[in-house]
Structures are given as C-alpha cells and as structure tokens.
Coordinates of C-alpha atoms and ligand atoms in Angstrom, one line a residue:
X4 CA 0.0 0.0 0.0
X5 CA 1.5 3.4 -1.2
X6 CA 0.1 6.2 1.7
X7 CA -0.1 9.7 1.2
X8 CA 0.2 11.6 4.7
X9 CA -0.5 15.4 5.1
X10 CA 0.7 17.4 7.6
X11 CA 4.8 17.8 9.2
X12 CA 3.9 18.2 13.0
X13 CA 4.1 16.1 15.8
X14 CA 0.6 14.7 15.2
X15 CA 1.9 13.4 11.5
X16 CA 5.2 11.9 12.8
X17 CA 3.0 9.7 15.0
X18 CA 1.4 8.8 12.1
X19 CA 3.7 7.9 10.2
X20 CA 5.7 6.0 12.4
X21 CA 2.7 4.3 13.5
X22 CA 1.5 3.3 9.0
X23 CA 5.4 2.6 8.2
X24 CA 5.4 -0.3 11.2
X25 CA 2.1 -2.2 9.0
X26 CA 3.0 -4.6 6.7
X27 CA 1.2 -3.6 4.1
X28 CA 2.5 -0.2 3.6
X29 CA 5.8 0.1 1.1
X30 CA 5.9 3.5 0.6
X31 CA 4.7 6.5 2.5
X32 CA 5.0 10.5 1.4
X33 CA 4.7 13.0 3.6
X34 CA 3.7 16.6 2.4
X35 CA 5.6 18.5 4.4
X36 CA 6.9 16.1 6.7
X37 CA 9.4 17.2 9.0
X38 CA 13.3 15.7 10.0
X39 CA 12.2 13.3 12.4
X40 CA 9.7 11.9 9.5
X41 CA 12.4 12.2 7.5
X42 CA 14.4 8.8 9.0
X43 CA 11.0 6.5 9.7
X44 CA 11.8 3.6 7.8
X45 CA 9.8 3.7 4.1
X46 CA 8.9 7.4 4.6
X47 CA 9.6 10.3 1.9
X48 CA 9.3 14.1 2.7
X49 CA 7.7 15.8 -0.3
X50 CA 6.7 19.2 -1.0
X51 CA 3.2 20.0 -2.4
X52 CA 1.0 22.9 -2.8
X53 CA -1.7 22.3 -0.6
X54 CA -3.4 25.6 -1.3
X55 CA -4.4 24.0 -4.5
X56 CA -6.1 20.7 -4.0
X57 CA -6.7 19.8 -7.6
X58 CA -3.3 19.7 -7.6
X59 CA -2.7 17.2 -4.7
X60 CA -4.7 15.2 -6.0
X61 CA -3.2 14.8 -9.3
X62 CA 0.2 13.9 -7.2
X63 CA -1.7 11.1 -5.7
X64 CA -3.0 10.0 -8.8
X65 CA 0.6 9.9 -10.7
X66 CA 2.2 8.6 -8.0
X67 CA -0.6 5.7 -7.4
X68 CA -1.5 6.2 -3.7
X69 CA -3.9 3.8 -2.7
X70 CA -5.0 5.7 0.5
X71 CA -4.4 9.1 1.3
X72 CA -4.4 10.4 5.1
X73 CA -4.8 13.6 6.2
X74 CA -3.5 15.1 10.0
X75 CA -4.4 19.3 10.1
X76 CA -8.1 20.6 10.0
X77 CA -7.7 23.6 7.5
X78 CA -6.7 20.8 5.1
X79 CA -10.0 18.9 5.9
X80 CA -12.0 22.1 6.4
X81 CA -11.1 23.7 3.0
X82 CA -12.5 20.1 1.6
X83 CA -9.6 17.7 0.5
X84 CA -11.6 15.3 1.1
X85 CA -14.3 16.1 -1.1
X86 CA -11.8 16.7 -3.9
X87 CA -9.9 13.4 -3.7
X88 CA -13.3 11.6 -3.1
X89 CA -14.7 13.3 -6.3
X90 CA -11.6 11.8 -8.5
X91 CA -12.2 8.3 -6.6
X92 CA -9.2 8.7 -4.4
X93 CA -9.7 6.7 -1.1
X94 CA -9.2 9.1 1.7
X95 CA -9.1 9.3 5.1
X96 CA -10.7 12.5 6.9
X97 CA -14.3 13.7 7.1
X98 CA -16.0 16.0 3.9
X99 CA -16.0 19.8 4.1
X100 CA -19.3 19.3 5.1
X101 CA -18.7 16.9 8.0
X102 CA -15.2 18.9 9.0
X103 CA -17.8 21.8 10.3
X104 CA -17.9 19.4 13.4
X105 CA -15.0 21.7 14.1
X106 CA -14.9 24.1 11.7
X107 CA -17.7 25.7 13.0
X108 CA -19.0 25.6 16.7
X109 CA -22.3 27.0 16.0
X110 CA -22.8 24.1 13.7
X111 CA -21.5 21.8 16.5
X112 CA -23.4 23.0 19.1
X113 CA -26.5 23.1 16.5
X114 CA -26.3 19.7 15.5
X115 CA -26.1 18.8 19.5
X116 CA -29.3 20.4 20.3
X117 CA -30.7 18.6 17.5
X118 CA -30.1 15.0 18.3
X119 CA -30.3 15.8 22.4
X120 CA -26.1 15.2 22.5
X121 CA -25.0 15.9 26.1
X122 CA -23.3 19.8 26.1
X123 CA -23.5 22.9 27.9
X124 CA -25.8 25.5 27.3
X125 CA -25.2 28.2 24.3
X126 CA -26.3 31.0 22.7
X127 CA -24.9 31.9 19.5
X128 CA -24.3 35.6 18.8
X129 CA -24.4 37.0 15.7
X130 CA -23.4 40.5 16.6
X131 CA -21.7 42.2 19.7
X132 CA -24.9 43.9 21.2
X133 CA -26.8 40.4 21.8
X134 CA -23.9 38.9 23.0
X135 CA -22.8 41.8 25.5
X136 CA -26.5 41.8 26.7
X137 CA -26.4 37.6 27.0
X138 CA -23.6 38.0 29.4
X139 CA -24.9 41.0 31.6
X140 CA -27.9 38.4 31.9
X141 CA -26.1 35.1 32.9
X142 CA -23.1 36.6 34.6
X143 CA -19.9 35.6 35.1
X144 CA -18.1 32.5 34.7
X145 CA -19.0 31.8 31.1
X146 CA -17.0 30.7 27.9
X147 CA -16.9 32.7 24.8
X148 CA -15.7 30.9 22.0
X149 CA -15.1 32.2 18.5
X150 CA -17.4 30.6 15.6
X151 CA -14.6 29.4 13.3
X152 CA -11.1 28.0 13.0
X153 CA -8.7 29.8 15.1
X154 CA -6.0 27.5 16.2
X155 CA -6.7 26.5 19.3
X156 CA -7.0 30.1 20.4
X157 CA -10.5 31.7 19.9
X158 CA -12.0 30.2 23.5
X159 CA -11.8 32.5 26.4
X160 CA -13.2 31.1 30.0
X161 CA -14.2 34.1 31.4
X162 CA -14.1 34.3 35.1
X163 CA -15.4 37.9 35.5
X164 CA -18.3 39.4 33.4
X165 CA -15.5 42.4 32.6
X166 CA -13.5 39.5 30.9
X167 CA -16.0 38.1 28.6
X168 CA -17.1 41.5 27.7
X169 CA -13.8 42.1 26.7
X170 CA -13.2 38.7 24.8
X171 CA -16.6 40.0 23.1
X172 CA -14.6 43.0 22.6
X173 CA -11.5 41.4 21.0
X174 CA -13.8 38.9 18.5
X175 CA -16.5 40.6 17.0
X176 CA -15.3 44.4 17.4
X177 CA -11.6 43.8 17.2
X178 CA -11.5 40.9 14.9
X179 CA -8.8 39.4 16.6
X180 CA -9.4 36.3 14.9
X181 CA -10.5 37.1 11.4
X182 CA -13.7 36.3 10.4
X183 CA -13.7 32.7 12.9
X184 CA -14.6 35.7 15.2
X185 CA -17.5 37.5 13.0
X186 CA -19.9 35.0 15.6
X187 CA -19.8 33.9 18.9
X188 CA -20.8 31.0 20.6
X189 CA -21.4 32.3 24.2
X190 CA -21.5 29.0 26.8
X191 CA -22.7 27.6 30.1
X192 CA -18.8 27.2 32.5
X193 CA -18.9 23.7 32.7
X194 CA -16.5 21.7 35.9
X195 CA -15.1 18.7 35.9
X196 CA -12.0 17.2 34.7
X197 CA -11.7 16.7 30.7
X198 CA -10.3 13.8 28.8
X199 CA -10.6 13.7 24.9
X200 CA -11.6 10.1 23.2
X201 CA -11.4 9.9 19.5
X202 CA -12.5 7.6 17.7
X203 CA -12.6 5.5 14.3
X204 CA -15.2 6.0 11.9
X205 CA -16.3 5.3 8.6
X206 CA -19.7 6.8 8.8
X207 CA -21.7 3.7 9.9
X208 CA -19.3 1.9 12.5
X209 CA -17.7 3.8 15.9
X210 CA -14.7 2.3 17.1
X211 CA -13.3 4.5 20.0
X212 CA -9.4 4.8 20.9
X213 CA -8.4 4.6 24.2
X214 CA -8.8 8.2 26.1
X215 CA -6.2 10.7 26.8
X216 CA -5.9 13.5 28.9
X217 CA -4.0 16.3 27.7
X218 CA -2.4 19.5 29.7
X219 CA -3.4 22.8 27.5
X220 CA -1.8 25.0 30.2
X221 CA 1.8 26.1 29.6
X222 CA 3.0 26.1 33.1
X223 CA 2.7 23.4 36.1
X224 CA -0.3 22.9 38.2
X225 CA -2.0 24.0 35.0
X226 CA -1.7 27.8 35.2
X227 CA -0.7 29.7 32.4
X228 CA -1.9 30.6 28.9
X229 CA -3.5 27.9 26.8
X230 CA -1.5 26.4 24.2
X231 CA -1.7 23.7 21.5
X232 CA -0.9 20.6 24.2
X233 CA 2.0 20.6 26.6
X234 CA 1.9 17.0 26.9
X235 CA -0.4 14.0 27.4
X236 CA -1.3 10.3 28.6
X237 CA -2.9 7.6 27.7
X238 CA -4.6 5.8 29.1
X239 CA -6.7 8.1 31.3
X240 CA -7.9 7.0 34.6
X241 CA -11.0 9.5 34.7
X242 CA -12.4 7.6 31.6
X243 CA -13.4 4.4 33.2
X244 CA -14.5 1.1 31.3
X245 CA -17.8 2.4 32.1
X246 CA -17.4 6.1 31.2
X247 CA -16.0 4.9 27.7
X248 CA -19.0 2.8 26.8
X249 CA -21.3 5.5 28.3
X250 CA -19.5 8.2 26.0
X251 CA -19.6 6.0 23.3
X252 CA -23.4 5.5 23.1
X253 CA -24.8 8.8 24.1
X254 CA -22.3 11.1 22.5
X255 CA -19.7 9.3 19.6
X256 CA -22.6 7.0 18.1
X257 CA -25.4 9.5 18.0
X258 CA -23.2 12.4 16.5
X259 CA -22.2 9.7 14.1
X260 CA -25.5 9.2 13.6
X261 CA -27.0 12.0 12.9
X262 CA -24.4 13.2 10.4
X263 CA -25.4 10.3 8.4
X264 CA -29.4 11.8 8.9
X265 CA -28.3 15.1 8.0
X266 CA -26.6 13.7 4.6
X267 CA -23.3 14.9 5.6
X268 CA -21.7 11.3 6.3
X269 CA -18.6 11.8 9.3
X270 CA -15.6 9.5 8.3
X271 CA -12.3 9.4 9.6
X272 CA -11.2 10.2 13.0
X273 CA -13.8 11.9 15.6
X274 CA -11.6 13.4 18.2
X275 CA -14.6 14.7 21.1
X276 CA -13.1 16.8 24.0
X277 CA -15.9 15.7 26.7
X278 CA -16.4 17.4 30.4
X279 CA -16.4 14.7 33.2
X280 CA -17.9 15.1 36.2
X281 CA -19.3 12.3 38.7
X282 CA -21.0 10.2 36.0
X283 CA -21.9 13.1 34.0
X284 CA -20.4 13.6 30.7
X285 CA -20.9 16.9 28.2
X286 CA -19.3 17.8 24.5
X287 CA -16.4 20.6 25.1
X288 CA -15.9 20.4 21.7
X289 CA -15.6 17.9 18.4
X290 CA -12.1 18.1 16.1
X291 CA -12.3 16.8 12.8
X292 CA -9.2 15.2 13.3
X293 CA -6.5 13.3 15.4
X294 CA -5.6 15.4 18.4
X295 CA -2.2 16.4 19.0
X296 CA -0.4 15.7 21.3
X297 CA -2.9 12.9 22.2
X298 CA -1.9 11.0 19.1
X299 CA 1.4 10.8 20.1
X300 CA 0.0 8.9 23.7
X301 CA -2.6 6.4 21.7
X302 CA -0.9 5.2 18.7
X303 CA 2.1 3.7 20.6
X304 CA -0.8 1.5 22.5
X305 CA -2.7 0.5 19.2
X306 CA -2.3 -3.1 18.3
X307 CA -3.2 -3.8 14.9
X308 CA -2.1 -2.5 11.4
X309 CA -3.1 1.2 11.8
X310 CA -3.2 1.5 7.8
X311 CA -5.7 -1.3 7.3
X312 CA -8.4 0.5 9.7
X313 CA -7.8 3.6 8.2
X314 CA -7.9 2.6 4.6
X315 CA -11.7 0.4 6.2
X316 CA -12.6 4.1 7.5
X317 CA -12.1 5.3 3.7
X318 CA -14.0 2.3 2.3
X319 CA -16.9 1.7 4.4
X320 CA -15.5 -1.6 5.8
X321 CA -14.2 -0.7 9.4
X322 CA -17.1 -3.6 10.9
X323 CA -14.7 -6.1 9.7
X324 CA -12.0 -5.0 10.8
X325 CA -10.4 -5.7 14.4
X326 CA -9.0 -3.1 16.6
X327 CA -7.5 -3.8 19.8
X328 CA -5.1 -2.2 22.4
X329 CA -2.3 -2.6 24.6
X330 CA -3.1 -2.4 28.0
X331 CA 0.3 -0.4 29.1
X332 CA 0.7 3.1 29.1
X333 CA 2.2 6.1 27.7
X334 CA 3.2 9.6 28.6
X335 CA 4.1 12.4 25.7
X336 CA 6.4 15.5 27.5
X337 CA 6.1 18.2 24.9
X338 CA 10.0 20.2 25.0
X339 CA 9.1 23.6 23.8
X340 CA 10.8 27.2 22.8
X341 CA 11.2 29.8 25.3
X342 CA 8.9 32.5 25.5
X343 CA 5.5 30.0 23.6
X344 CA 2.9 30.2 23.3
X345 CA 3.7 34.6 23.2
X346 CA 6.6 34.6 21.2
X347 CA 10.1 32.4 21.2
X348 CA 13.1 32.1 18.4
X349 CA 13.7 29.4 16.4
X350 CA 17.1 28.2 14.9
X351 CA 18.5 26.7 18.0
X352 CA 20.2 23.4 17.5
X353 CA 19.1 20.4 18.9
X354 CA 21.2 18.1 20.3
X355 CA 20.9 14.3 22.3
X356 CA 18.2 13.1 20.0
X357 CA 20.0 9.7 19.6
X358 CA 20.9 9.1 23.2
X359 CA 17.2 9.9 24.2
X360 CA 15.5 7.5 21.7
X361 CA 18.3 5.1 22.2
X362 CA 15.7 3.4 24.4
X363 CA 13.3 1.1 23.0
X364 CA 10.4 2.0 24.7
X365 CA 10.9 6.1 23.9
X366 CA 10.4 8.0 20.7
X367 CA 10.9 11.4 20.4
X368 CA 8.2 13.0 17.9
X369 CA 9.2 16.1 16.2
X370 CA 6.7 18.7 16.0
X371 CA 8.7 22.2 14.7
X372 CA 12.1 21.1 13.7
X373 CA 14.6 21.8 10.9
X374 CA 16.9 20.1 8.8
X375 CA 20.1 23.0 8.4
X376 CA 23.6 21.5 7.1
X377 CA 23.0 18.2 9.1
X378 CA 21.4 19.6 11.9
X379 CA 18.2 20.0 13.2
X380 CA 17.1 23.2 14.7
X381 CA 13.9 24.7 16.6
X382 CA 11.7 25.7 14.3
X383 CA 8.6 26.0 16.1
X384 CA 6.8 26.9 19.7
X385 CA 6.1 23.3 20.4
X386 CA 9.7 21.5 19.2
X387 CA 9.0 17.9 20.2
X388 CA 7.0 15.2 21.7
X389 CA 9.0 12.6 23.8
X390 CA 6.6 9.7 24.3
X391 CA 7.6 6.3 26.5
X392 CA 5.3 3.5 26.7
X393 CA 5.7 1.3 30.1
X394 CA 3.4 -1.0 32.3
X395 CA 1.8 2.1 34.0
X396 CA 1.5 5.4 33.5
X397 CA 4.2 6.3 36.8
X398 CA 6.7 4.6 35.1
X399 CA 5.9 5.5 31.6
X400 CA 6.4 9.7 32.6
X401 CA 9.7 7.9 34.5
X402 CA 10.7 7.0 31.2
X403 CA 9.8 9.9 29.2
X404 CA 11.5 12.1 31.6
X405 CA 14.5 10.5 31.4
X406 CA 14.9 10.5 27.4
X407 CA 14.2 14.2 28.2
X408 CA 17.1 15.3 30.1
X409 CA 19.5 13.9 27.1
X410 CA 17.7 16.6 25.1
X411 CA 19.3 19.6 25.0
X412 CA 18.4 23.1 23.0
X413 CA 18.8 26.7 24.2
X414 CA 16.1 28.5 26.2
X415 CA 14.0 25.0 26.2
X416 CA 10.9 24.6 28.4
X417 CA 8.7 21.7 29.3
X418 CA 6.4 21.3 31.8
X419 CA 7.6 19.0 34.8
X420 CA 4.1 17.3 36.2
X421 CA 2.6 16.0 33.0
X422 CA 0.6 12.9 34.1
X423 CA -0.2 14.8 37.9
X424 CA -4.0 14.2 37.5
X425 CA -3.9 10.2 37.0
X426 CA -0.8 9.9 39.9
X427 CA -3.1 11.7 42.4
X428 CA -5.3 9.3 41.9
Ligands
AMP506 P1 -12.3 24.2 23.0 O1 -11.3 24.8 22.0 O2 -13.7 24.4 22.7 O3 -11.9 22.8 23.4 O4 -11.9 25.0 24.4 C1 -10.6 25.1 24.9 C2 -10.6 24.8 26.3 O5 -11.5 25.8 27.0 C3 -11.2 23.5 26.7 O6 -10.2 22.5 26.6 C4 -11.6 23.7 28.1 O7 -10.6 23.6 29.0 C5 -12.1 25.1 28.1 N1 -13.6 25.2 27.9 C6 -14.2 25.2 26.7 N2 -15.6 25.2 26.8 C7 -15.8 25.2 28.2 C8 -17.0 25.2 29.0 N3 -18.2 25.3 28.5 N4 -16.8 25.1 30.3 C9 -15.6 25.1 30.9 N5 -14.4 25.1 30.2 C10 -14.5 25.1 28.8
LIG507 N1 -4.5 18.8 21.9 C1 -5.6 19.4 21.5 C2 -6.0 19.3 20.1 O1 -5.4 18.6 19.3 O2 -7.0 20.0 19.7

C-alpha cells in the first residue's frame, strides 16, 4: 500500500511511524513532513502545494496512492476530502461538510441540540450587542468561543463578566481572529475534569481509541496561557470502562448518527473533547481530526495495522476489521521554545536526539524542527513530543522524563508534572 500523509507536526510523525510499522505499507509520502519523518523507515518528505487541491490530488494519482491520510483541520476544512473523493481517491478524513464538526461551533453545538447530544448550554451571537447583553444576563463565569477555525485560540473562559465583555470585545469588534470571530458562541462554564476520546469511523461503525488527557496550560499545576498541548497520557484513569462505553453511546454514536441523517456522512477520526464530572459527561468540543499531542500517547498502544483500519474508515469496511489495544501506558512531554505560546526564536540546534530515543520504549516526535547543514534546529513553539510507553503510567512519565534530560536546545521549556491528575489518583 502506497500512503499519502499530510501534515509535518508532531501529530503526523505519529502517524507515520505508527502506518510505516504495518506490513502492508511500502511506501509513505509525507507533504511536508518534517526531519524526524524524514528517517522512519519507508517514509519520503515531499513538497506539495496544498493551497491548491486539484493539484494534490493529481500527485496522488501519478504517484498511485492507494489511500491518502490527512493530519491538520484547514486541510479537511477547506474540503480535500471532497476533492480526492470526487476523483475516486480513497481518503481518510471527514467532507468539508462533515469537518464543520469543528470548523464551525455553532454548527457543533447546533447539530447537539438537535439529536439531544450531552453539552453545555449556548447561545450563538451573531453581533456584539446580543452577545454583551447575553452576558450582563447570565453573569460571570462563562465561555466565549469564536465561531470558526482559530488555532486553538479563539476560547476564552471568562471568570469575570468584565473579561467576557472584553473577549466580546477582541472577537466581533476587534477581529482578533478574522472572520472565525465574526460569531460567537457564548457557553454555560462547565466543571469537571476533561479527557478527549477519539474515535474511528467510517460513517456507519464507531470504534473509540483509548482516552487521553492532555495539559493545555503552559505552566505546572495547569496555570498559564492555553497552548496547543504541553503534553499528554494515555490511558486516562478518569475515563473508566464504564465512562467509555457511556461516551460511546450517548455522544460518539449519536453524533455519528445524525451526520449520516443530516446527509453529511462523518468519516475518519472523531476526536470529542468531553467534560467529566461524577458520572456526567458533556461535549467541550468535536475536532475533525487526530488530536495532537494525544496522538502521540494512543498510537504507541494501538495493536493492529493502523493502515488497514484507516484505509476500512475510507471504504466503508471498518465492521470487519479488528482493533484492539495494549493495556500499558504512555506519557508524551512536549519540550518547547522559550517565551511559547507569546513569542520564542527558532534556529536553535538540537542536540541528544539519539541518546534519548536510544531506548526502545521512547520515541521522540518532532513537531517544529529543521533540517540545516545536518542539523536540526527549533523551528517551532512546540519542538517535540517525547513519548515512553511502560506497564503504568508512573513509570511511563519515568521514562519519558528520562529521554528528556538527554535533550538539549537553548532556552527549552517543558512542563515538569505531565501525568499529575492520573498519579493523584
Ligand atoms: P475548546 O477549543 O472548545 O476545546 O476550548 C478550549 C478549552 O477551554 C477546553 O479544553 C476547556 O478547558 C475550556 N472550555 C471550553 N468550553 C468550556 C466550557 N463550556 N466550560 C468550561 N471550560 C470550557
Ligand atoms: N491537543 C488538543 C487538540 O489537538 O486539539
């Protein structure tokens, strides 16, 4: 099987290293790729437009790609899918249509209401005056979240009515985030403790992953800014046996469901971001695609031939198709530049990269690196993903901190208590 992967973060590198280990697959190209994608055995770094999907698409067809996988949601948002699909291209990723799971929250929390899909409450805002006067009428704390793509950034959990005014402010008046911002989706403060499960789809049959938890704040004890993911574990402890299947049937199924109802079919992976709390569980928020860095946590604990489910997820055929999991676990510590998520340099070299993954249990992910006269460099907020698998998850972040401190780059960061929730427990 020839694969065609697109993306070059850390997210992709899991991929990849995850379809190069399955028999099946010869060849794999990744559009961009990245240095540490670079060395996976049967992988190719290639460069490609993808601003102009017409011509992806003829790449894969030249190149005879039997299944074509695809890791960041502008990609899927701006409708690859759709493209390769219209040329009779197996791909795997949801339509443009189906990508407004995430590409638009008002469509999210929409198609919720609809089908009675656990989530907070919402109004959606479709200019500042209604949404000001939403929030001088519910009060303060409440989450204002931009309508559309905005990398991670456009939610603001406002613990003062002052701040949500002013994330109001910044959105629709400001336009802080472009158009994503030109609606707001204005949402009941939900507590609890969040875990994201993805899952496998091919439009008819759910197959969930195993959960993950993943740490969005940048510094310990979870203060700081947001960012994209400072690290994660699988599996996690909050999302019991119980918790799974409950999730599964009153939240992955049904939104599965009722895509297929709507005639906007979901297939590919269905990452939800859920709200625990007691045995209470609400939608956060749905990605059209793997999460990262929770990929880089559940792919080392999939059993199985990750390009054969995918490539049953493009052709209707996952029912057949076994998935199972290893019952160990795995920690990812994210090393990142100094100053992310606000600003940081890049160009710094990297060195101890072969001492750290030197262990067999240990791979270190690249997410923004560099290839420069035989080096690699920073080239990026979040650098890489060092991931150890081991019989628990205490001895898994054991591991993965220990491949760490052979890492070394200038003015590197990484947060020092990933895993904190599931040890306290
Ligand atoms: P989202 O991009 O929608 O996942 O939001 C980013 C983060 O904001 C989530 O991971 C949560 O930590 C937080 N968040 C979003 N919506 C809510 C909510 N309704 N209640 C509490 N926290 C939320
Ligand atoms: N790690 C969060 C995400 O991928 O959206």
């Amino acid at each position: 099987m020839r694969i065609l992967l697109i993306g070059g973060g850390g997210r992709e590198h899991a991929l990849a290293w995850k379809l190069a280990q399955s028999e099946q697959v010869t060849e794999i190209f990744v559009a961009p790729g990245n240095p540490g994608i670079a060395e996976l055995p049967k992988c190719a770094c290639v460069t490609l437009d993808l601003n102009d999907l017409d011509k992806v698409a003829d790449y894969a067809e030249a190149n005879s790609i039997d299944l074509t996988v695809v890791g960041p949601e502008a990609t899927l948002v701006a409708g690859i899918a759709d493209v390769f699909k219209g040329r009779g291209l197996p791909v795997f990723g949801p339509s443009k249509a189906a990508a407004q799971l995430e590409g638009s929250k008002a469509f999210s929390k929409n198609l919720m209401a609809k089908y009675a899909i656990p989530t907070a409450f919402f109004k959606i805002c479709e200019d500042i005056e209604t949404a000001k006067a939403y929030v001088e009428e519910k009060g303060a704390p409440i989450v204002v979240k931009a309508d559309g793509l905005a990398a991670g950034k456009g939610v603001v959990v406002a613990m003062t009515k002052a701040e949500a005014l002013a994330a109001i402010d910044d959105m629709m008046a400001d336009h802080k985030f472009g158009n994503a911002g030109a609606r707001v989706v204005l949402e009941e403060f939900m507590e609890g403790e969040e875990a994201s499960l993805l899952a496998f789809t091919d439009g008819k049959t759910v197959v969930p992953m195993i959960a993950a938890q993943d740490h969005k704040r940048v510094y310990d004890g979870d203060e700081g800014p947001n960012t994209g993911g400072m690290g994660t574990y699988a599996p996690a402890p909050v999302m019991t046996d119980v918790l799974r299947l409950k999730a599964t049937e009153t939240i992955l199924k049904p939104v599965v469901e009722a895509m297929a109802a709507e005639g906007t079919p979901y297939q590919g992976c269905l990452y939800a971001g859920l709200m625990i709390k007691g045995d209470s569980i609400k939608v956060v928020e749905f990605n059209c695609r793997f999460g990262d860095p929770e990929t880089q946590v559940i792919l080392p604990l999939l059993e199985g031939d990750l390009a054969e489910i995918m490539l049953a997820c493009a052709t209707g055929t996952l029912a057949d198709v076994n998935v199972s999991w290893s019952n160990k676990a795995a920690v990812c510590v994210v090393m990142a530049s100094g100053g992310y998520p606000v600003s940081y340099e890049n160009g710094k070299e990297i060195t101890g990269l072969d001492a750290a993954a030197a262990d067999k249990d240990t791979v270190v992910f690249h997410a923004g690196t560099k290839a420069v006269d035989g080096k690699v460099v920073t080239a990026g907020g979040r650098v890489l993903g060092v991931t150890a698998c081991d019989e628990n998850i205490r001895a898994a972040r054991d591991r993965a901190y220990a491949a760490v401190e052979k890492i070394h780059f200038d003015d590197n960061f990484y947060r020092k208590d990933i895993a904190w929730r599931a040890l306290k427990r």
